[in-house]
mmCIF file of C-alpha atoms in Angstrom:
data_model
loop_
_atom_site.group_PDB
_atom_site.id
_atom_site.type_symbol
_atom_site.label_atom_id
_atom_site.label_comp_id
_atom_site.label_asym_id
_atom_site.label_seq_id
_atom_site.Cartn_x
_atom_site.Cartn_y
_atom_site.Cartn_z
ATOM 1 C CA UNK A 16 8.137 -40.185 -90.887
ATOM 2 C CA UNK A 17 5.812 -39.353 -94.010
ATOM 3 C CA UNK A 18 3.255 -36.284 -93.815
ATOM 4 C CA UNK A 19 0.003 -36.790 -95.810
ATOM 5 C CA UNK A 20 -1.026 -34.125 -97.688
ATOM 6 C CA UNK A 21 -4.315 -32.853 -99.283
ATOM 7 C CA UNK A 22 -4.423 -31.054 -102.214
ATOM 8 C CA UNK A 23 -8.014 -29.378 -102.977
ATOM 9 C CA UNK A 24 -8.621 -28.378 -106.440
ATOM 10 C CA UNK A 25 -5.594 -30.718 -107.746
ATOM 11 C CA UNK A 26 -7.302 -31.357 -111.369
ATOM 12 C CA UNK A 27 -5.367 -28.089 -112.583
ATOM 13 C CA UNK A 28 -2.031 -27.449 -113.961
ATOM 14 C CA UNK A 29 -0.415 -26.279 -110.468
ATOM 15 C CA UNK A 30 -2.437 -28.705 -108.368
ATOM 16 C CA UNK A 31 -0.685 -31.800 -111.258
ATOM 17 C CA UNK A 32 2.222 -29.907 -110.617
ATOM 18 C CA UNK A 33 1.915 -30.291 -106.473
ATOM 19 C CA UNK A 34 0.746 -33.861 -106.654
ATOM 20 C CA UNK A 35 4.169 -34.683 -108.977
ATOM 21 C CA UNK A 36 6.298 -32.870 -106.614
ATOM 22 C CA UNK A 37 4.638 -34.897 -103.454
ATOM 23 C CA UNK A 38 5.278 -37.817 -105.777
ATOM 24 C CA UNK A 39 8.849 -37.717 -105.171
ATOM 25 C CA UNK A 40 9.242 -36.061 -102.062
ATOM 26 C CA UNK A 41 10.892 -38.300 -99.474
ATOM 27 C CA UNK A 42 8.794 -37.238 -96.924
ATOM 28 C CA UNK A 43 5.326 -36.457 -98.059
ATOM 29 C CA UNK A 44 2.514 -38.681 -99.589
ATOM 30 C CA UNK A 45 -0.570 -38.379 -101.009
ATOM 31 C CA UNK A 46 -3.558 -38.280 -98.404
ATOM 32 C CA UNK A 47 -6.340 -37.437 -101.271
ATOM 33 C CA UNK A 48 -6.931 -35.136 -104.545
ATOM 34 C CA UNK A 49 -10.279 -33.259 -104.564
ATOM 35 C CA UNK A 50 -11.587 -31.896 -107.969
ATOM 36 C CA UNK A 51 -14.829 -30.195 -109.192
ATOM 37 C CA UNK A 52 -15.827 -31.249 -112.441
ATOM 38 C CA UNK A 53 -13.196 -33.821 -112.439
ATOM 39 C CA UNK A 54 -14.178 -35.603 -109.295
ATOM 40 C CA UNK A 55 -14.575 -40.102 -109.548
ATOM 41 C CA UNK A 56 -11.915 -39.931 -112.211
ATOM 42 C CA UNK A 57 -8.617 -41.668 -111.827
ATOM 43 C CA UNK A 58 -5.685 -39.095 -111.776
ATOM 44 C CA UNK A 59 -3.981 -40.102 -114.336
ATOM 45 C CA UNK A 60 -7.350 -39.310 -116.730
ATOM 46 C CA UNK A 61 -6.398 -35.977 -116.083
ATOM 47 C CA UNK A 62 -2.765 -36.062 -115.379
ATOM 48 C CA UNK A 63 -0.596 -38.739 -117.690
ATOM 49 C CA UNK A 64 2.241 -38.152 -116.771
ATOM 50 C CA UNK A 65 1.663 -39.707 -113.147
ATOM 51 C CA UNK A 66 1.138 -42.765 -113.511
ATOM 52 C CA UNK A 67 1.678 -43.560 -109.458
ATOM 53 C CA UNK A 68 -1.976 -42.398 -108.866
ATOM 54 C CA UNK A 69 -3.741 -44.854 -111.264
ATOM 55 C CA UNK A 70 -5.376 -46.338 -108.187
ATOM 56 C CA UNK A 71 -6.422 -42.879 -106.781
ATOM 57 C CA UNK A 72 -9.481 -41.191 -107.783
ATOM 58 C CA UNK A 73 -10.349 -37.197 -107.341
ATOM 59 C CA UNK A 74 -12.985 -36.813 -104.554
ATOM 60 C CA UNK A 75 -15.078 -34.086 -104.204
ATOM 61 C CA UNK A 76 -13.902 -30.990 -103.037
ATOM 62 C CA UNK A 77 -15.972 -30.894 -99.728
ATOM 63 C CA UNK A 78 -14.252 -30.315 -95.936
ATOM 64 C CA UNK A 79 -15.413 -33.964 -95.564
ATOM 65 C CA UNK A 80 -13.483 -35.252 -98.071
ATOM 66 C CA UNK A 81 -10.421 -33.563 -96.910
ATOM 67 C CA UNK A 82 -10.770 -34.381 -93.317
ATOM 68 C CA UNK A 83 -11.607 -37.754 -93.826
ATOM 69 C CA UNK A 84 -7.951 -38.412 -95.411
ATOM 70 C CA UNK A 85 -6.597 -37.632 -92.148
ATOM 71 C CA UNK A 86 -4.194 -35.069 -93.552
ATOM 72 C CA UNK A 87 -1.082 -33.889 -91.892
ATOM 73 C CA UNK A 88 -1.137 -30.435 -94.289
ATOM 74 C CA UNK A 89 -3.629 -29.352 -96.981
ATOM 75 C CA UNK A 90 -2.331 -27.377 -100.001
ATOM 76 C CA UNK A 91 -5.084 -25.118 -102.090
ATOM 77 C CA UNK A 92 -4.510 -24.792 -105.160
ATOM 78 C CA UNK A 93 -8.569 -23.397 -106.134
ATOM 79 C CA UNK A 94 -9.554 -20.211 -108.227
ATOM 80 C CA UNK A 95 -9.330 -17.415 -106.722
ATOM 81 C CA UNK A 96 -11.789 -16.197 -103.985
ATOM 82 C CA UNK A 97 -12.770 -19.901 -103.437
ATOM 83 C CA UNK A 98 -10.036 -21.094 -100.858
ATOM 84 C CA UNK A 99 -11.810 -18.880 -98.311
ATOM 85 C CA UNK A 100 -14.940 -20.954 -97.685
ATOM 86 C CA UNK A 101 -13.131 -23.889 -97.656
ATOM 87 C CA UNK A 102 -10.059 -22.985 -95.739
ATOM 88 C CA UNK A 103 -12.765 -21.418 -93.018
ATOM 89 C CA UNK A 104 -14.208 -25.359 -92.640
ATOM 90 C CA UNK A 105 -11.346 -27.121 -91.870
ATOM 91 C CA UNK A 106 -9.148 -27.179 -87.897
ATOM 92 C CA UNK A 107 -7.850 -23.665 -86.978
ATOM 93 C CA UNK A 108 -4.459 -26.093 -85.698
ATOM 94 C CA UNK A 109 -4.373 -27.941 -89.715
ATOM 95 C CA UNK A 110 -1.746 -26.610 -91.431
ATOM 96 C CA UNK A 111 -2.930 -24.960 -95.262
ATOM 97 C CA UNK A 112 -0.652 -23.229 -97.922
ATOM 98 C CA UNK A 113 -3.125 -21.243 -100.356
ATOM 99 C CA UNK A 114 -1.899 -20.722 -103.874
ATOM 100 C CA UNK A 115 -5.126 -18.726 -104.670
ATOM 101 C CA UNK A 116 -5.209 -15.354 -103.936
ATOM 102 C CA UNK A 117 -7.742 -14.991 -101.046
ATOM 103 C CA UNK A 118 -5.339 -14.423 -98.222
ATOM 104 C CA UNK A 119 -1.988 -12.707 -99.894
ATOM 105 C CA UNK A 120 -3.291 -9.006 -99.461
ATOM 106 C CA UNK A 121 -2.907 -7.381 -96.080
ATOM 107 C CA UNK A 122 -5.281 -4.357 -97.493
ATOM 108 C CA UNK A 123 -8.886 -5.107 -98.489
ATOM 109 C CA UNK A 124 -8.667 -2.224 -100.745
ATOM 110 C CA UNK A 125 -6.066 -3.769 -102.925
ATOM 111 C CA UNK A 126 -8.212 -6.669 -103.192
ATOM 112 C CA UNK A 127 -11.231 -4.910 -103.250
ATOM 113 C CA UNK A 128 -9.574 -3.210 -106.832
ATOM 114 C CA UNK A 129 -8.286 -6.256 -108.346
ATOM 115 C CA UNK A 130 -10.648 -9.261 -106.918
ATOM 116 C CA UNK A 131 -14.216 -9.914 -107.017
ATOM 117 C CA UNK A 132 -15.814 -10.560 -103.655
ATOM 118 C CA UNK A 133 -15.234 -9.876 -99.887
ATOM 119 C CA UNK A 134 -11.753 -9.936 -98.821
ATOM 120 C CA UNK A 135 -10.818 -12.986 -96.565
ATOM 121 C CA UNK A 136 -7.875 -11.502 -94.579
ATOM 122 C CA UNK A 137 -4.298 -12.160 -94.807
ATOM 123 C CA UNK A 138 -2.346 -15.182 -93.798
ATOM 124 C CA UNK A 139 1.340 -15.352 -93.779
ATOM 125 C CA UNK A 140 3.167 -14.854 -96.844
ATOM 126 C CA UNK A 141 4.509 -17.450 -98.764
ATOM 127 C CA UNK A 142 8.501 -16.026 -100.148
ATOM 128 C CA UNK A 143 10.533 -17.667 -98.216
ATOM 129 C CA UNK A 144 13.687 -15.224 -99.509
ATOM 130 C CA UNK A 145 12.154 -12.168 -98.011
ATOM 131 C CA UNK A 146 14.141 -11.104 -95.002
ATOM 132 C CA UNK A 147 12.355 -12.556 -91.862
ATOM 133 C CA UNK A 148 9.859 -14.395 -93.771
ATOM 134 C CA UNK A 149 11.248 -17.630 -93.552
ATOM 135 C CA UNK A 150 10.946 -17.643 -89.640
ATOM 136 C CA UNK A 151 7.384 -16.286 -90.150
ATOM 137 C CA UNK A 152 6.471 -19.279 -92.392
ATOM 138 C CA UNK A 153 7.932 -21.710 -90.256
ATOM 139 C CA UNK A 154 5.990 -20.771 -87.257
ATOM 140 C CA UNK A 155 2.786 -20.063 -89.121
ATOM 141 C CA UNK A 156 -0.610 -22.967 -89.509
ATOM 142 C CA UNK A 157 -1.756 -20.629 -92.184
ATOM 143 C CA UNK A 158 0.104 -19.176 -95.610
ATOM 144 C CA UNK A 159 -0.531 -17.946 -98.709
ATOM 145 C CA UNK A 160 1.953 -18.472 -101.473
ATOM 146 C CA UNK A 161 2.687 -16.322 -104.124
ATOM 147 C CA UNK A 162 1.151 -15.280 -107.915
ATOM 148 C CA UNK A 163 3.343 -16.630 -110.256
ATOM 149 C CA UNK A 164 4.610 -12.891 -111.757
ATOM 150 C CA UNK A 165 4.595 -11.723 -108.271
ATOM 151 C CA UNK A 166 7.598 -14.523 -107.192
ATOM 152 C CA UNK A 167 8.979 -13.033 -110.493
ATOM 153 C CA UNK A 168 9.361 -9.704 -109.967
ATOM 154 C CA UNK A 169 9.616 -9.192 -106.461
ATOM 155 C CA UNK A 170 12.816 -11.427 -105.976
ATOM 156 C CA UNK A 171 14.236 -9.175 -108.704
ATOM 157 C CA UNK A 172 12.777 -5.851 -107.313
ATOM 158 C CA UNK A 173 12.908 -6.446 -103.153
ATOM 159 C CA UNK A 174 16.486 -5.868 -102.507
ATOM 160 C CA UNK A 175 17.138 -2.774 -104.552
ATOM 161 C CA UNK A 176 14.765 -1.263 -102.721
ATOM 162 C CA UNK A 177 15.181 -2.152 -99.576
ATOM 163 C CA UNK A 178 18.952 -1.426 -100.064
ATOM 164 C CA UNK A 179 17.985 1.979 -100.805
ATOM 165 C CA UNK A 180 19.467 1.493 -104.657
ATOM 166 C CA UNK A 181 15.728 1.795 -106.374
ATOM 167 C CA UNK A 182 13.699 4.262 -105.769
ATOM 168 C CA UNK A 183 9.458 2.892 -104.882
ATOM 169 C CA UNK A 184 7.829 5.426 -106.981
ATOM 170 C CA UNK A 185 8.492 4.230 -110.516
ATOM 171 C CA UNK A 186 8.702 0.840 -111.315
ATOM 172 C CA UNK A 187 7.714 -0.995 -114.348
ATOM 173 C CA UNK A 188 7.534 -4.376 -115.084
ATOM 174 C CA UNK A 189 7.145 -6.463 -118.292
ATOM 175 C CA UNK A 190 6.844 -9.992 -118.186
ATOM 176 C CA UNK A 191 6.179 -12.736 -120.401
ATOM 177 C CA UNK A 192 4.615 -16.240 -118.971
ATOM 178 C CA UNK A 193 3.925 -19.912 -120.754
ATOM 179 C CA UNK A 194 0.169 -20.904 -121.452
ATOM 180 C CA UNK A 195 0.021 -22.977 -118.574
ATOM 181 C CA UNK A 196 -0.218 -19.996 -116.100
ATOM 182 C CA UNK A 197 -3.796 -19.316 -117.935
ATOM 183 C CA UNK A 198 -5.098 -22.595 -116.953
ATOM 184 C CA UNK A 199 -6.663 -25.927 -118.420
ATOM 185 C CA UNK A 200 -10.115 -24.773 -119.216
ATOM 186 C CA UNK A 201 -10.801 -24.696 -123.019
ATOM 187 C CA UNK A 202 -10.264 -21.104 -124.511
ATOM 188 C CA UNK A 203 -10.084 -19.875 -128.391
ATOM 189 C CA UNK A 204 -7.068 -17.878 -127.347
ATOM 190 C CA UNK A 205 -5.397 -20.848 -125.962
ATOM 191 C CA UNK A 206 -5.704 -22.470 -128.976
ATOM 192 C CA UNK A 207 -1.777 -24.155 -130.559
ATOM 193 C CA UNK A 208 -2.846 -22.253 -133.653
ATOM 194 C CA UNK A 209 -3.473 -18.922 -131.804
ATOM 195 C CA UNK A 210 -0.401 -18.986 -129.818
ATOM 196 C CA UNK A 211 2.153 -20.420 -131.913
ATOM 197 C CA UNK A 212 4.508 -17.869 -133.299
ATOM 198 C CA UNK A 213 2.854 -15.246 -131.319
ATOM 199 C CA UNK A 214 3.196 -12.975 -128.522
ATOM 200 C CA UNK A 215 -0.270 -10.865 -126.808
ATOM 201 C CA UNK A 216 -0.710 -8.626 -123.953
ATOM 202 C CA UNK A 217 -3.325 -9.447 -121.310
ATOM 203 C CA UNK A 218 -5.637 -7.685 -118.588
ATOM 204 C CA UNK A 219 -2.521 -5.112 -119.170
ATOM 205 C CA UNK A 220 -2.458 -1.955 -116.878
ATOM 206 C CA UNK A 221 -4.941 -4.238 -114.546
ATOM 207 C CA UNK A 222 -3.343 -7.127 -113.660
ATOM 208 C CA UNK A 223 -4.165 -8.619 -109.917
ATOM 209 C CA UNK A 224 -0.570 -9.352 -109.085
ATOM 210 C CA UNK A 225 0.171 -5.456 -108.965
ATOM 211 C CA UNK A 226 -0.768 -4.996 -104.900
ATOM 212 C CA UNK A 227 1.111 -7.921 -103.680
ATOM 213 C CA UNK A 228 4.423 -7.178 -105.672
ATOM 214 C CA UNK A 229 3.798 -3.838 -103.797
ATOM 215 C CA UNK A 230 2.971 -5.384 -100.419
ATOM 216 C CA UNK A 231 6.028 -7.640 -100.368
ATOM 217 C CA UNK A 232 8.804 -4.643 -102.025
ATOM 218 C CA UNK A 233 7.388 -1.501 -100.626
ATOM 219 C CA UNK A 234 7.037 -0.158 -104.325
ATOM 220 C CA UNK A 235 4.711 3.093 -104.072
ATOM 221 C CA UNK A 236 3.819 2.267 -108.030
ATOM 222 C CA UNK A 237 4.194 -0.539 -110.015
ATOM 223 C CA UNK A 238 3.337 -0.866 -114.189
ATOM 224 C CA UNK A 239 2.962 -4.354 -114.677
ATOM 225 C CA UNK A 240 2.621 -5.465 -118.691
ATOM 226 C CA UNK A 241 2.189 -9.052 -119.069
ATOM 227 C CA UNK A 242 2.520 -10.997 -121.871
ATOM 228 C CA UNK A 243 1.295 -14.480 -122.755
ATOM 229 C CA UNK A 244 4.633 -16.118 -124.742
ATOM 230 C CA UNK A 245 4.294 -19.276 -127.024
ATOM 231 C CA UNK A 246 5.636 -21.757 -124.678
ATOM 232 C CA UNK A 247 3.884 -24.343 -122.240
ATOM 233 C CA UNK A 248 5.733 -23.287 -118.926
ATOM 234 C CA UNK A 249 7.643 -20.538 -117.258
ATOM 235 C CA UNK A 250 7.840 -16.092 -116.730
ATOM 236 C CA UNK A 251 10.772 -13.958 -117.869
ATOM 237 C CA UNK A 252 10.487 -10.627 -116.348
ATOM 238 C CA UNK A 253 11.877 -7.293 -116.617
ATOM 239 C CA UNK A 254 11.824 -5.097 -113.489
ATOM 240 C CA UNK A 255 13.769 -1.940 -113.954
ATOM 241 C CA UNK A 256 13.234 1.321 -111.453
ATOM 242 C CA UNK A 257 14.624 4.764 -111.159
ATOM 243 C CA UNK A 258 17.888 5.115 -109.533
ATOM 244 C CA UNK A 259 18.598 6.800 -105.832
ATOM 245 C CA UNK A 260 21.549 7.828 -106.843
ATOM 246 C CA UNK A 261 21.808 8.583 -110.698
ATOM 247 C CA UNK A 262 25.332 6.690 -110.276
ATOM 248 C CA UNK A 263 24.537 3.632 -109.752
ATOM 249 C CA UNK A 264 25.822 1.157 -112.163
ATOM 250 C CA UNK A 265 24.940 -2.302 -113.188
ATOM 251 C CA UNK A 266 27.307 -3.804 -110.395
ATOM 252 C CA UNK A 267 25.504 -1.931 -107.859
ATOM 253 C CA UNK A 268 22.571 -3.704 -109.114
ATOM 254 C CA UNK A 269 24.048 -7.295 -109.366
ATOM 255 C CA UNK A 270 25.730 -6.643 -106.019
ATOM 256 C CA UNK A 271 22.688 -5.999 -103.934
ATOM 257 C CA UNK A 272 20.727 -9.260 -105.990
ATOM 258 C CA UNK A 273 23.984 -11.530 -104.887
ATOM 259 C CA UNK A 274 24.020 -9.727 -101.297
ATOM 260 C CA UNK A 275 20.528 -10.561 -100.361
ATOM 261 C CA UNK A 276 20.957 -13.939 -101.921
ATOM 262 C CA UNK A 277 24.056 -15.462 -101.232
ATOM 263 C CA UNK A 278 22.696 -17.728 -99.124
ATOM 264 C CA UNK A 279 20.129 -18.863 -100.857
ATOM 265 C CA UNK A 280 19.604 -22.608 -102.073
ATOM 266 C CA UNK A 281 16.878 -21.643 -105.062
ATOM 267 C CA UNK A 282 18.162 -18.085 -105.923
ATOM 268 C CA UNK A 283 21.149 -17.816 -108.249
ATOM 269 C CA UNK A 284 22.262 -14.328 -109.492
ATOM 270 C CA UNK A 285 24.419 -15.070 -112.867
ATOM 271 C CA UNK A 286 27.390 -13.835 -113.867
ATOM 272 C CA UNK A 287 28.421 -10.628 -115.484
ATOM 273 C CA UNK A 288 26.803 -10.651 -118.770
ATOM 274 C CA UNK A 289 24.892 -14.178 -118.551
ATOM 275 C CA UNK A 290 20.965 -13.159 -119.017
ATOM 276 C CA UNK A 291 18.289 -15.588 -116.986
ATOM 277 C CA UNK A 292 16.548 -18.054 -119.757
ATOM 278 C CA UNK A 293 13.186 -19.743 -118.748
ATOM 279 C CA UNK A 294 14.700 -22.963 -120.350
ATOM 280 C CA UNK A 295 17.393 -22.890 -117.683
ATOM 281 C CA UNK A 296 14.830 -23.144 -114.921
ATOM 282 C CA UNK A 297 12.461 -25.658 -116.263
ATOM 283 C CA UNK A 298 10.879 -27.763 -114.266
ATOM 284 C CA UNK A 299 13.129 -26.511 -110.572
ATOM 285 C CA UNK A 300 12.115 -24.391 -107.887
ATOM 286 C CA UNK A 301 14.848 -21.956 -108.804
ATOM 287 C CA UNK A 302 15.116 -18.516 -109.769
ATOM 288 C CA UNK A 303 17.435 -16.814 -112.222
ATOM 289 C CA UNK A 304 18.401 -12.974 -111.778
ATOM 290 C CA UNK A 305 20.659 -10.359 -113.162
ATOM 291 C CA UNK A 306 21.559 -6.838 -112.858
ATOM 292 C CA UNK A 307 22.049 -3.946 -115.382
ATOM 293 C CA UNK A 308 21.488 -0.303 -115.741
ATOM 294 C CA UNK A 309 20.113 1.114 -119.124
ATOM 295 C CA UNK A 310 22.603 3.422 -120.157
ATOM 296 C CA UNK A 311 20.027 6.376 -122.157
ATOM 297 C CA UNK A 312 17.725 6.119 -119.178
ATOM 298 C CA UNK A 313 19.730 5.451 -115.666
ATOM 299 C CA UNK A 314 16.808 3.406 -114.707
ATOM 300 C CA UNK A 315 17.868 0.167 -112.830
ATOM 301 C CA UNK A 316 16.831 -3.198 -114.663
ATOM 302 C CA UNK A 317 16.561 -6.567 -113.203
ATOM 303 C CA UNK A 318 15.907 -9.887 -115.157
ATOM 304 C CA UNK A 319 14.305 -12.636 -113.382
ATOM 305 C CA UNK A 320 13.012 -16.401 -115.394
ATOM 306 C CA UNK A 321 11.079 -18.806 -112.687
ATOM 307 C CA UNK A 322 8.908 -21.719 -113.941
ATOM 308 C CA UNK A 323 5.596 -20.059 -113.180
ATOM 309 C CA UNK A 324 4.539 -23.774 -112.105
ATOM 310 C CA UNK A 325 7.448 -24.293 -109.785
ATOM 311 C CA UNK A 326 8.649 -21.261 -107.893
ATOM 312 C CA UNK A 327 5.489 -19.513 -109.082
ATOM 313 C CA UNK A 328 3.370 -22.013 -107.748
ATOM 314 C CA UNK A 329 3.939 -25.764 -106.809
ATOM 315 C CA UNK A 330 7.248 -25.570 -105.898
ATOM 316 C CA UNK A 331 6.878 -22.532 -103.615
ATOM 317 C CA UNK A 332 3.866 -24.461 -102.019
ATOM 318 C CA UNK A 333 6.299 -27.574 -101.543
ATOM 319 C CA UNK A 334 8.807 -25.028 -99.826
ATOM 320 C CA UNK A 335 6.657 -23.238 -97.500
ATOM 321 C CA UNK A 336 5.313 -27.255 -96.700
ATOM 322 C CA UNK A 337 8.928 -28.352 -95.806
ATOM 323 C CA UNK A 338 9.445 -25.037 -93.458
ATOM 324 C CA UNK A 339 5.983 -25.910 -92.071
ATOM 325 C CA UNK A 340 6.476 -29.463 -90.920
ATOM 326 C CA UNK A 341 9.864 -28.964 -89.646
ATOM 327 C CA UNK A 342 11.529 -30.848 -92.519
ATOM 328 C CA UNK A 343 14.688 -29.493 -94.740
ATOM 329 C CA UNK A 344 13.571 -26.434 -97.036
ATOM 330 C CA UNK A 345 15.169 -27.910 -100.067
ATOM 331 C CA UNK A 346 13.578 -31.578 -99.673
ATOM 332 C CA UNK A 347 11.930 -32.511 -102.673
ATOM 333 C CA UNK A 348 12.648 -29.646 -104.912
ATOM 334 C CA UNK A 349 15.065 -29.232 -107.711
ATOM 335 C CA UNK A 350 17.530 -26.153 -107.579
ATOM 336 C CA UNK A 351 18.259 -27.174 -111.374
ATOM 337 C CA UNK A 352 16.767 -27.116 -114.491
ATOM 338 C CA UNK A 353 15.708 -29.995 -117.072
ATOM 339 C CA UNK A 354 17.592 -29.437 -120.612
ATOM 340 C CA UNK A 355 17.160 -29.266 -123.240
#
């Protein structure tokens, strides 16, 4: 049995990415592909690279247009503060993962800080790997998947605290992510000639993701530094945290990572001296961690790369999909990177 999904807002890098991953899923399809500004144009106008859709055309992003598909699922993949609306037009019973922001926070004063706007209320959250979550998502019509540094840093960050190894109250994050987490619309600082050879810091010390890495770790503080690195695709983060126990070594740190995810089809912890490489995970749903302790400092690092457009987005969305419709998690997604 096939599921048709609908993907609102799919003229954007992560709603390309989602309509390539239902592409070759064996057990999704295509119901229809809503744009804005983009909407009578064949797909592959906008998206190349998928050829498949050259007889579909983006429709209008409208309830109508979404219900009239007959969709199975719908996946949202809109700016954020506009899944809201939409999401609050279409059956209470139709399953929807969000990859905008609107429903991640549980507090409307963390969105209240970081977002324009009213705050829309919290679905479900999208991270499979947390512990519990995975039931949650499976039994839940409504989720919201994660920001793309938030995937990032909490799989590196969750376990040490929870295992009592880092403590909440300092934790400090730097992360560097490919162009394509800034978007498609035309911007100076986009530019091949700006970026090339380059690294710059953005919204730094303000950055939106900072309540819901909190939410989802329990960290009382978090200093989150991102950078925007001279590659299309993927985040390389840093998460390191004072110590419990000023003892703690980096194999306390790689054993609680390869603890919590042993198990775990899209989470690989690497071995003993290996760093994570975006390269490595190009293109997959996985993640890539590893543990060390900075030996002036004690503090507690973890390194995690994710393709921002797979695990940080699409391929999260196609995860929490698979739990959602009762079909295997891993269907459709790539544990593996592309090289070189």
């Amino acid at each position: 049995m096939n599921y048709r999904i609908a993907v609102a807002g799919a003229s954007g890098y992560a709603g390309g990415e989602a309509l390539r991953l239902i592409a070759g899923h064996p057990s999704l399809e295509l119901a229809v592909a809503t744009a804005h500004s983009q909407a009578g144009k064949p797909i592959p106008d906008v998206h190349p690279h998928l050829p498949r859709y050259a007889d579909t055309r983006f429709q209008p992003t409208t309830p109508e247009a979404i219900l009239e598909s007959e969709p199975d699922a719908v996946v949202l993949t809109l700016p954020h503060g506009q899944s809201a609306a939409l999401a609050a037009e279409l059956p209470a019973d139709l399953p929807i993962v969000d990859l905008g922001a609107d429903h991640r926070l549980e507090d409307s004063a963390g969105w209240e800080k970081y977002y324009p706007g009213a705050h829309a209320g919290a679905w479900t959250y999208g991270l499979p790997e947390l512990p519990g979550q995975r039931e949650k998502i499976a039994a839940s019509r409504r989720v919201a998947a994660t920001g793309c540094y938030a995937a990032a840093t909490i799989l590196a960050l969750a376990p040490l605290i929870a295992g009592g190894l880092a403590l909440p109250n300092d934790v400090v994050v730097v992360a560097s992510s490919g162009t394509s987490g800034a978007g498609n619309s035309p911007s100076k600082r986009l530019l091949a000639s700006e970026v090339a050879g380059s690294l710059t810091s953005y919204k730094t010390g303000a950055h939106q993701h900072v309540p819901e890495i909190k939410q989802a770790t329990g960290a009382a503080s978090v200093s989150l530094t991102p950078i925007l690195a001279p590659m299309p695709r993927g985040i390389l983060a840093a998460v390191t945290a004072l110590p419990a126990d000023p003892a703690a070594t980096a194999a306390d740190v790689r054993e609680a990572l390869a603890t919590a995810y042993k198990d775990e089809p899209f989470v690989h912890v690497l071995p003993e001296g290996v760093q994570p490489a975006t390269k490595s995970v190009y293109g997959s749903n996985a993640a890539q961690l590893q543990g060390a302790a900075d030996l002036d400092s004690g503090r507690l690092i973890a390194t995690s790369a994710v393709d921002n457009l797979g695990k940080g987005a699409s391929g999260q969305v196609v995860q929490c999909l698979n739990l959602m419709l009762g079909l295997e998690e891993t269907a459709g997604l790539a544990a593996e990177g592309v090289a070189p």
